[in-house]
Coordinates of C-alpha atoms in Angstrom, one line a residue:
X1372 CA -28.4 89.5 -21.8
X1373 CA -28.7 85.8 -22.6
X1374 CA -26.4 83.4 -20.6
X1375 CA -23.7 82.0 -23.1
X1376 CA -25.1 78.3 -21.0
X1377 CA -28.2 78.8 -22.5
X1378 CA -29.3 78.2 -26.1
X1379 CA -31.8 80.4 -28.4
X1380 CA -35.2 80.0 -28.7
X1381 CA -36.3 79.5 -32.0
X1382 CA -39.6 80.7 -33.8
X1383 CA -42.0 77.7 -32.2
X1384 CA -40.4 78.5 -28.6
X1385 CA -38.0 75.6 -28.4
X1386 CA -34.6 76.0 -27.6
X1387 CA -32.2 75.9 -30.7
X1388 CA -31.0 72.4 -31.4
X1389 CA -33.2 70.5 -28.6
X1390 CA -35.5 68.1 -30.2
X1391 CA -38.8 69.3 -29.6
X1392 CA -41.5 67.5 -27.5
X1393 CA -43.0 65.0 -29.4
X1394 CA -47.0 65.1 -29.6
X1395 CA -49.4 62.3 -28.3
X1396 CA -50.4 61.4 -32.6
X1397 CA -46.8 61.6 -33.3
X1398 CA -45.4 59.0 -30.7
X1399 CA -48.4 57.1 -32.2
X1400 CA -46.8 57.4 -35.0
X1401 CA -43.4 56.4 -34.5
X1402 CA -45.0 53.2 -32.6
X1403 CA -46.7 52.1 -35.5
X1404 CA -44.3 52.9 -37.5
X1405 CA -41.4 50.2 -36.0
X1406 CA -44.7 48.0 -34.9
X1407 CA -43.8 45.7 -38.7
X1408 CA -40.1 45.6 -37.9
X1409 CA -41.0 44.2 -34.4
X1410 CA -43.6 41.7 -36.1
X1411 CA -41.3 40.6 -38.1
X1412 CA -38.4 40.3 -35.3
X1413 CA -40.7 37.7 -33.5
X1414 CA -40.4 37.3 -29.9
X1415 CA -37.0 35.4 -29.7
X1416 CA -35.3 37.8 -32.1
X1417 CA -36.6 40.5 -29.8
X1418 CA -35.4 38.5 -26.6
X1419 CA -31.8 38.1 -28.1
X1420 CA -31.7 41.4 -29.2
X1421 CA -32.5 43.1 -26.0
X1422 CA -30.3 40.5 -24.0
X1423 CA -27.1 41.9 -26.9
X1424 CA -28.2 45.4 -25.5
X1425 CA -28.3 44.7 -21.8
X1426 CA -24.8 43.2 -22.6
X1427 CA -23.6 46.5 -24.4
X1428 CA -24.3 48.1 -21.1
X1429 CA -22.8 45.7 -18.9
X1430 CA -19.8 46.1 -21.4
X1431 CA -19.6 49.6 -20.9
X1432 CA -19.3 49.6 -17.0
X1433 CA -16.4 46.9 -17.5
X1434 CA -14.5 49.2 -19.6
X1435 CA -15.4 52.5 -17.7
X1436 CA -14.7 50.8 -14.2
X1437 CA -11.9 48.2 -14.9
X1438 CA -12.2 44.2 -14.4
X1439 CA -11.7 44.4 -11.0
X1440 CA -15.4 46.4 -10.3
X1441 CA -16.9 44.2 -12.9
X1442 CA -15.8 40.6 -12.8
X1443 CA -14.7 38.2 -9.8
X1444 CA -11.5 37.4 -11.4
X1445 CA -8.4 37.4 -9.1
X1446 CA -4.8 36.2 -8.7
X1447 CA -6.1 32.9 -8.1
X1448 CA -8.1 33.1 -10.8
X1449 CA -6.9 35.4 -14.0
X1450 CA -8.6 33.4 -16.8
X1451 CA -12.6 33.3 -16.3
X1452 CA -15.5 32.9 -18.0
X1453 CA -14.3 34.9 -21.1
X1454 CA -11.3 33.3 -21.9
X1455 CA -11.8 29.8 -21.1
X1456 CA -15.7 29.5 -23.1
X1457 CA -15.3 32.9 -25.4
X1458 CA -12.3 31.5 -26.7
X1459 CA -10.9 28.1 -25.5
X1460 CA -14.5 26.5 -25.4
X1461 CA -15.8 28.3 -28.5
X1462 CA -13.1 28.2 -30.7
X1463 CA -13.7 24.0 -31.5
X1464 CA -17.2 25.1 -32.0
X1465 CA -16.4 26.8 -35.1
X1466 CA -13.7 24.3 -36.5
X1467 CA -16.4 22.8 -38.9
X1468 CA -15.3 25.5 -41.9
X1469 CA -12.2 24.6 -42.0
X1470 CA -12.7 20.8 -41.5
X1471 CA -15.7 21.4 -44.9
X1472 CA -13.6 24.3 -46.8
X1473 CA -10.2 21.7 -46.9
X1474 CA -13.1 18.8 -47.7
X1475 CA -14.4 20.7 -50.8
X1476 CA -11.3 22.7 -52.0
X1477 CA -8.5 20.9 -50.8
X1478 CA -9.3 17.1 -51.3
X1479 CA -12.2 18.0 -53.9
X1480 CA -14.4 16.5 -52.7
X1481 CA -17.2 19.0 -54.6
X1482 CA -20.5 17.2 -53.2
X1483 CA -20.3 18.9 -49.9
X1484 CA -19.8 22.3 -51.1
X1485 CA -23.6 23.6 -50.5
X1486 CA -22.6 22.9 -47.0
X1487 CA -19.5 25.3 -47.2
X1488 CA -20.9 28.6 -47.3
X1489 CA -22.8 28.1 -44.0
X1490 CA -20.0 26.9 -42.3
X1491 CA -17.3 29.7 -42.9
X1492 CA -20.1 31.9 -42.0
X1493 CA -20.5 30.0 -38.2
X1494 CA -16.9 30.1 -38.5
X1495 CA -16.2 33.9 -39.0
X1496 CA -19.0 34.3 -36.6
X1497 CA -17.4 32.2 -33.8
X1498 CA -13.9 33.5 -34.7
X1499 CA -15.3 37.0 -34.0
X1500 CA -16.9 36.5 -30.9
X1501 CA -13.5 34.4 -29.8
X1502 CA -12.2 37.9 -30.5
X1503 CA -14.9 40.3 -28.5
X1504 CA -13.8 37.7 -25.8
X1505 CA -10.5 38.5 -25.3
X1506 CA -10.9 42.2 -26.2
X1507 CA -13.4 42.5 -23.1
X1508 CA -11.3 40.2 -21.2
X1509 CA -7.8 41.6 -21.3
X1510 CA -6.6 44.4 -18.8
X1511 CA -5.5 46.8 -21.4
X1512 CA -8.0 46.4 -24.3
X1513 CA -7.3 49.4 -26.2
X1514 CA -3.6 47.6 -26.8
X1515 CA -5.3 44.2 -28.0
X1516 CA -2.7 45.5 -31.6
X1517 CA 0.6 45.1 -29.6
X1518 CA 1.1 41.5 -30.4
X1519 CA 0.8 42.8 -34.6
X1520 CA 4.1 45.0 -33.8
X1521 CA 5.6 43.6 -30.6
X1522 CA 6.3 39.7 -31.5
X1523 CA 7.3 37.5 -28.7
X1524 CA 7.8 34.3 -30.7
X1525 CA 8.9 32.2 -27.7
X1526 CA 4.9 32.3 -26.3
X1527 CA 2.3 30.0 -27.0
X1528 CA -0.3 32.9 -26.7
X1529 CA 1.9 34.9 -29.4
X1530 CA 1.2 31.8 -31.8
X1531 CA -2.5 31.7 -31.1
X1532 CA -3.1 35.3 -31.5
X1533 CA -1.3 34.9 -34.3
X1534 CA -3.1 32.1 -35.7
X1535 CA -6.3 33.7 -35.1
X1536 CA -5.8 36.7 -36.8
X1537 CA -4.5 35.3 -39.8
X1538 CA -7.1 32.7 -39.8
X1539 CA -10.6 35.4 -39.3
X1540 CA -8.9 36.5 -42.3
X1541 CA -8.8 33.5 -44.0
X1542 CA -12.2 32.9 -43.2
X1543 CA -13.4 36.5 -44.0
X1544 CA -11.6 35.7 -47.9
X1545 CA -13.3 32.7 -47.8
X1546 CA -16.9 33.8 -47.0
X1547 CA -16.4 37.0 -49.5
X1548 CA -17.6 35.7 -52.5
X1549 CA -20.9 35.4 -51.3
X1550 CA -20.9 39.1 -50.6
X1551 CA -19.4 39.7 -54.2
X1552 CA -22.5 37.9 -54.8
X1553 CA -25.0 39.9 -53.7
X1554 CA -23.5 42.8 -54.7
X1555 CA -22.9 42.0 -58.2
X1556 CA -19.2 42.1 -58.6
X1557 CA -18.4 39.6 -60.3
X1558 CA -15.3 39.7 -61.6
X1559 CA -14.2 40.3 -58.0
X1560 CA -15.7 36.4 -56.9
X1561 CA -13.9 34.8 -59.9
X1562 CA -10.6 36.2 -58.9
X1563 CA -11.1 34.8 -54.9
X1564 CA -12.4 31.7 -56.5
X1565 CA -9.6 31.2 -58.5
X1566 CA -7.0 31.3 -55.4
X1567 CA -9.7 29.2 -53.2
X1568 CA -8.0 26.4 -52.6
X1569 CA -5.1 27.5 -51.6
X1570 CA -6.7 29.9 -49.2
X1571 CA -8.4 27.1 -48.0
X1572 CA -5.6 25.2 -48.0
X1573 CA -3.8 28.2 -45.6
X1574 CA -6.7 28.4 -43.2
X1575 CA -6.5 24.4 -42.5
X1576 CA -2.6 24.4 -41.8
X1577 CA -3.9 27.7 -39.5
X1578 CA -6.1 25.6 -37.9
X1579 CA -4.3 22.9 -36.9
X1580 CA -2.0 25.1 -35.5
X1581 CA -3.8 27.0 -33.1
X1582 CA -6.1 24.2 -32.3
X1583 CA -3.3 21.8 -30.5
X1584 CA -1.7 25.3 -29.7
X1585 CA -5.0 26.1 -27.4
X1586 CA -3.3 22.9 -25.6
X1587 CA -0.4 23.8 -25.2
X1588 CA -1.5 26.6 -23.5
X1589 CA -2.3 24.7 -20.2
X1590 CA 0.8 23.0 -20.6
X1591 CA 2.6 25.6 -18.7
X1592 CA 0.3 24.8 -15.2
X1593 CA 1.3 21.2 -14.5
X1594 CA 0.9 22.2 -10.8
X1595 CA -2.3 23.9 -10.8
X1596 CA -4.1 21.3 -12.9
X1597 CA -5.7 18.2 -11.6
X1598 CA -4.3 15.0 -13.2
X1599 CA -7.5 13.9 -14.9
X1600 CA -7.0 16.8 -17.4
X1601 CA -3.2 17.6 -17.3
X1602 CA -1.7 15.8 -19.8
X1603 CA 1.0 15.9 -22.3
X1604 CA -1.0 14.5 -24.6
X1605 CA -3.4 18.0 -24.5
X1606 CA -2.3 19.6 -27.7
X1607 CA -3.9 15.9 -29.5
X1608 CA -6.8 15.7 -27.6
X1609 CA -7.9 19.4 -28.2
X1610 CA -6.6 19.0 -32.0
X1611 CA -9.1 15.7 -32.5
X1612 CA -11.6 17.1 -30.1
X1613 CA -11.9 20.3 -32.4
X1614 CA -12.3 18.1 -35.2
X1615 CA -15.2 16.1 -33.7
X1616 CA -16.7 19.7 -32.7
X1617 CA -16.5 20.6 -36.2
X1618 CA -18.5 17.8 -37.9
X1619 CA -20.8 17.6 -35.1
X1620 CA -21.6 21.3 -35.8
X1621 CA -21.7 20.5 -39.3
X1622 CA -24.5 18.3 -38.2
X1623 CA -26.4 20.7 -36.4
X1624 CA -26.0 23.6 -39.3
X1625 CA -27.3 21.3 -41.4
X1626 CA -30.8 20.6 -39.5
X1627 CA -30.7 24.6 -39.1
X1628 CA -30.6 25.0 -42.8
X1629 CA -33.8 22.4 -43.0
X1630 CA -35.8 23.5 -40.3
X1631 CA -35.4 27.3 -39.7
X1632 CA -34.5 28.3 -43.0
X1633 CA -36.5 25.4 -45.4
X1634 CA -33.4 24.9 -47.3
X1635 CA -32.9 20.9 -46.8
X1636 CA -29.4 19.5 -47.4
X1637 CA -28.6 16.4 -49.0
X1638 CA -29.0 13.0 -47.8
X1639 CA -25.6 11.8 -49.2
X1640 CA -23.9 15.4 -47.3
X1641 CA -25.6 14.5 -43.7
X1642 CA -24.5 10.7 -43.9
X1643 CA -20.9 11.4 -44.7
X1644 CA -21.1 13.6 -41.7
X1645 CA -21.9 11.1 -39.5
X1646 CA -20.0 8.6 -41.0
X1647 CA -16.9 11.2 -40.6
X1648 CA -18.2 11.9 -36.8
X1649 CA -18.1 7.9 -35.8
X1650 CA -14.4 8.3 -37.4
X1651 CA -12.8 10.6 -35.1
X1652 CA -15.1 9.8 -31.6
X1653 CA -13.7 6.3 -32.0
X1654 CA -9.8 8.2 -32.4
X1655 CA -11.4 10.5 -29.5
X1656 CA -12.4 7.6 -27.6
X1657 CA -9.1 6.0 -27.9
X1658 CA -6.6 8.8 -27.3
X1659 CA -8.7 9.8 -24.2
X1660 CA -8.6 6.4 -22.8
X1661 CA -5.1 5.6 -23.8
X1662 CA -4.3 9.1 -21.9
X1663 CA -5.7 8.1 -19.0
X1664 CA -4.7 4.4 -18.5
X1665 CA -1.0 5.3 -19.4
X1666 CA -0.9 8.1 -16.6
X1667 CA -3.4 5.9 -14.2
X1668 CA -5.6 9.1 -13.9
X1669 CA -8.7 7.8 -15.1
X1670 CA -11.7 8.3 -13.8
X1671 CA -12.5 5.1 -12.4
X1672 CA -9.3 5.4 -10.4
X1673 CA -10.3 8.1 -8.3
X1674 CA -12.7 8.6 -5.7
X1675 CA -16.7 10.1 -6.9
X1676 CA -16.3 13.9 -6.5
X1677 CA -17.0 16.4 -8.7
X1678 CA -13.7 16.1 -11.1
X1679 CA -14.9 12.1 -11.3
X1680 CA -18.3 12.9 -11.9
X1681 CA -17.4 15.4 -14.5
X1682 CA -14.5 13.4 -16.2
X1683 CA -17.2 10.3 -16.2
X1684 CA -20.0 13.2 -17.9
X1685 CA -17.4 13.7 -20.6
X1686 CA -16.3 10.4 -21.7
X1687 CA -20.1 8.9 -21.3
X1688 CA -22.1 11.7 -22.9
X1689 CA -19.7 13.2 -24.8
X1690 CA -18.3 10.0 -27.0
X1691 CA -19.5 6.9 -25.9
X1692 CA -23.4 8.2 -26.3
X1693 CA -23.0 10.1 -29.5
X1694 CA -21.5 6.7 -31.1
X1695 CA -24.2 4.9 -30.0
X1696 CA -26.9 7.1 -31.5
X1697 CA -24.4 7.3 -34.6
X1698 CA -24.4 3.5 -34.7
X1699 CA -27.9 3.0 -34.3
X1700 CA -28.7 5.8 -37.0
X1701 CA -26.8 3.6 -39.8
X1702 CA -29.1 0.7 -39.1
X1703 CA -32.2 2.7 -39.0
X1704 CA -33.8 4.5 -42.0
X1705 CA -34.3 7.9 -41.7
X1706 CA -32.4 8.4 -39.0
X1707 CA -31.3 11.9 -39.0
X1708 CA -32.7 12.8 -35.5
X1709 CA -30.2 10.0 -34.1
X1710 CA -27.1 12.0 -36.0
X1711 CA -28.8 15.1 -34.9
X1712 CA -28.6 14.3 -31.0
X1713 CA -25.5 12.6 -31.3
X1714 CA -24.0 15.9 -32.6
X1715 CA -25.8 17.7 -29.9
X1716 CA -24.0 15.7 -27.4
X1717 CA -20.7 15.4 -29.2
X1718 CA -20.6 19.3 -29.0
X1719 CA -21.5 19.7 -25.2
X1720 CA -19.0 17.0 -24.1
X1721 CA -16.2 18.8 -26.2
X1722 CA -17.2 22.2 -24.3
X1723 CA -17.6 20.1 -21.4
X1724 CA -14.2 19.1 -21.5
X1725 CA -13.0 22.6 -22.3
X1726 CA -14.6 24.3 -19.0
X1727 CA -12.9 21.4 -17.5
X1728 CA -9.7 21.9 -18.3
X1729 CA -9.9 25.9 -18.5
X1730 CA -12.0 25.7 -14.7
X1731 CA -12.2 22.6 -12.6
X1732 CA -9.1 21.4 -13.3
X1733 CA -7.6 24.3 -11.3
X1734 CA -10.0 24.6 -8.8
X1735 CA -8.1 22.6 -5.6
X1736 CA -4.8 24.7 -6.5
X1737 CA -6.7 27.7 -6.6
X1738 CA -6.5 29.4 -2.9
X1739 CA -9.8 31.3 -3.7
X1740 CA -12.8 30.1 -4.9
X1741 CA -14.4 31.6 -8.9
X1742 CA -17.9 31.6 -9.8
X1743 CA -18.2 34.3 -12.7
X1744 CA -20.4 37.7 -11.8
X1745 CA -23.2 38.7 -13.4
X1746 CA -22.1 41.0 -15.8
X1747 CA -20.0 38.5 -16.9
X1748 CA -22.6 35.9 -17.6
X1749 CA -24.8 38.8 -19.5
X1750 CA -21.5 39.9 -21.3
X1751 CA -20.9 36.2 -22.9
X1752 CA -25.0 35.8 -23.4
X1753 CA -24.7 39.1 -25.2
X1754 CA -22.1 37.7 -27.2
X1755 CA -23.6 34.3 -28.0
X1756 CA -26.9 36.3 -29.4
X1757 CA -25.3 38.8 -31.3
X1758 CA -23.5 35.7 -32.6
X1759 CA -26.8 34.0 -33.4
X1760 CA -28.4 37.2 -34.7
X1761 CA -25.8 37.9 -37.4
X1762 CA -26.0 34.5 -38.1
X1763 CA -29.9 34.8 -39.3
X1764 CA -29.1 38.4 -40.7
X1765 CA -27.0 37.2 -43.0
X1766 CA -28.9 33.6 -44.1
X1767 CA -32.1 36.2 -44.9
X1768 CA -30.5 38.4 -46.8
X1769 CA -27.5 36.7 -49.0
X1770 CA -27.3 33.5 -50.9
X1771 CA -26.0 31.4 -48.1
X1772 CA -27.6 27.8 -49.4
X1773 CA -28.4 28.2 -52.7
X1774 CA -24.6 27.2 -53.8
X1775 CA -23.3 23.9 -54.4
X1776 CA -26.3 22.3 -54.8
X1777 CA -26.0 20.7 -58.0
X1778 CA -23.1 18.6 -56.7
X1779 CA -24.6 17.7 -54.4
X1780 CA -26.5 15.7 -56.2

């Protein structure tokens, strides 16, 4: 009698339901077969893609063995590497769609609308990755719903979870008439289209919400923040730092859609950019150093450490820099690698800042020290690539820049 463990062999021999062995012409086969698909991947594409895989794994053992086995956080240190640049870091980074979508269908201001489509794509992408942050992150992740059904409306967290689901599905209403689009439903765009602006209108009174409400956050922890970033003034300085993220990554979308993609934007669109980025780094510039001379914590009153050295990093390469290159741009013709590496550099110092206030700024109080493990450097480097991936999925495959151009003009 056959053991009820083992399976029946069928008519070639192999056990029933087991994939049989596969010959030497057939694995040739299958390797030829997915050899196009990997040419046409290209060697970065392939890099990401394996890094988003290693990262699935490292995932995994996070969720099977808890954070303690898989991160270094602690009581000293609860929020790491996935809060403070999945979500309080990244968030600014994907503030340019609402900064364009209230631009083009809030204030009408039609010229910049080839640039919109683009940007609530970075944005829904960045908003989703915010979210695989905190679902990775929190101790309990299969009860990320709670705060949907079990409102604390005293929290500042409630608000910002709050504000960000509301506002991915803003930016998901936003983005879908380019799916519509594709898929030839077209009665289904006209009827989004038609409540546009004030969808667009919603997501930018979202924003500004959750933006100064990402300071506020910190605003509990006068004791275990260093001076040089505890402020009252944080819910301002994270609102117009978000904004100068936004147009700086505007920017750099822009030079994406020209070199990777061969779909150049407009002279008149990049331009207004930069004039908009010189704007708010000289309101940056003076709410940073109004901050710090009112309070006496700047960083020319304290002693070169690393906070010092950091704080000086920020305000040098982060503004002053960026509005130099932006300055020198407007006197120069053709000057769109000037706004280019001024955006570069606005966008690091406002994620500099971000790490500074989420990290360093609590790293005297804290009575252990926090460098993040390496499963949670793959984890966010997973995320950041799967980010970028969907990014260039979607820009192949729907009509991303096509739209808006005529106005443009």
């Amino acid at each position: 009698m056959r053991p009820y463990w083992r399976p029946a062999a069928n008519s070639s021999g192999s056990a029933l339901g087991a994939v049989p062995a596969a010959s030497g012409s057939e694995r040739a086969g299958l390797v030829e077969s997915i050899r196009p698909s990997l040419q046409a991947a290209g060697p970065v594409r392939l890099a990401m893609g394996l890094v988003v895989a290693a990262a699935l794994v490292a995932a995994g053992y996070r969720m099977i063995y808890g954070l303690g086995a898989a991160t270094h956080l602690s009581d000293a240190w609860p929020w790491g590497l996935w809060k403070i640049l999945g979500v309080v870091a990244g968030i600014p980074l994907a503030a340019g769609a609402f900064v364009v979508a209230a631009w083009v269908h809030v204030f009408r201001h039609h010229g910049y609308e080839s640039l919109a489509r683009p940007a609530v794509l970075a944005g829904f992408i960045g908003y989703l990755t915010a979210i695989a942050s905190l679902f990775v992150d929190i101790g309990q992740p299969h009860r990320i719903w709670h705060p949907i059904v079990m409102w604390q409306p005293h929290s500042v967290l409630f608000e910002v979870c709050w504000c960000v689901i509301l506002y991915t599905t803003v930016l998901a209403l936003e983005f879908s008439p380019v799916a519509f689009e594709k898929l030839g439903w077209q009665r289904a765009g006209r009827i989004v289209q038609h409540f546009i602006a004030p969808i667009a209108g919603a997501g930018a009174t979202l924003c500004v919400l959750h933006q100064s409400s990402l300071g506020s956050l910190f605003l509990i922890a006068p004791s275990r923040m260093s001076p040089m970033w505890y402020t009252p003034w944080l819910p301002l300085i994270f609102f117009v730092s978000s904004v100068a993220a936004g147009l700086a990554v505007l920017q750099l979308l822009a030079w994406v859609a020209d070199r990777v993609y061969g779909q150049p934007v407009a002279e008149s669109i990049r331009a207004g950019l930069a004039r908009g980025l010189t704007g708010v780094l000289v309101l940056y510039l003076a709410v940073r150093l109004g901050d710090w001379s009112l309070r006496g914590t700047g960083p020319w009153r304290t002693s070169w450490g690393l906070e010092g050295a950091l704080a000086w990093a920020e305000l040098v390469m982060g503004i002053v820099l960026p509005l130099a290159l932006l300055l020198a741009a407007g006197v120069r013709a053709g000057g769109q690698e000037w706004r280019v590496a001024a955006a570069a550099f606005t966008a690091a110092g406002v994620l500099l800042h971000r790490l500074d206030t989420g990290l360093t700024s609590m790293r005297e109080a804290a009575w252990l020290p926090y460098v993040p493990s390496a499963i949670e450097w793959l984890v966010m480097a997973g995320m950041v690539c799967a980010g970028i991936l969907a990014y260039d999925w979607v820009a192949r495959r729907l009509p991303l820049f096509e739209h808006g151009r005529e106005a443009a003009r």
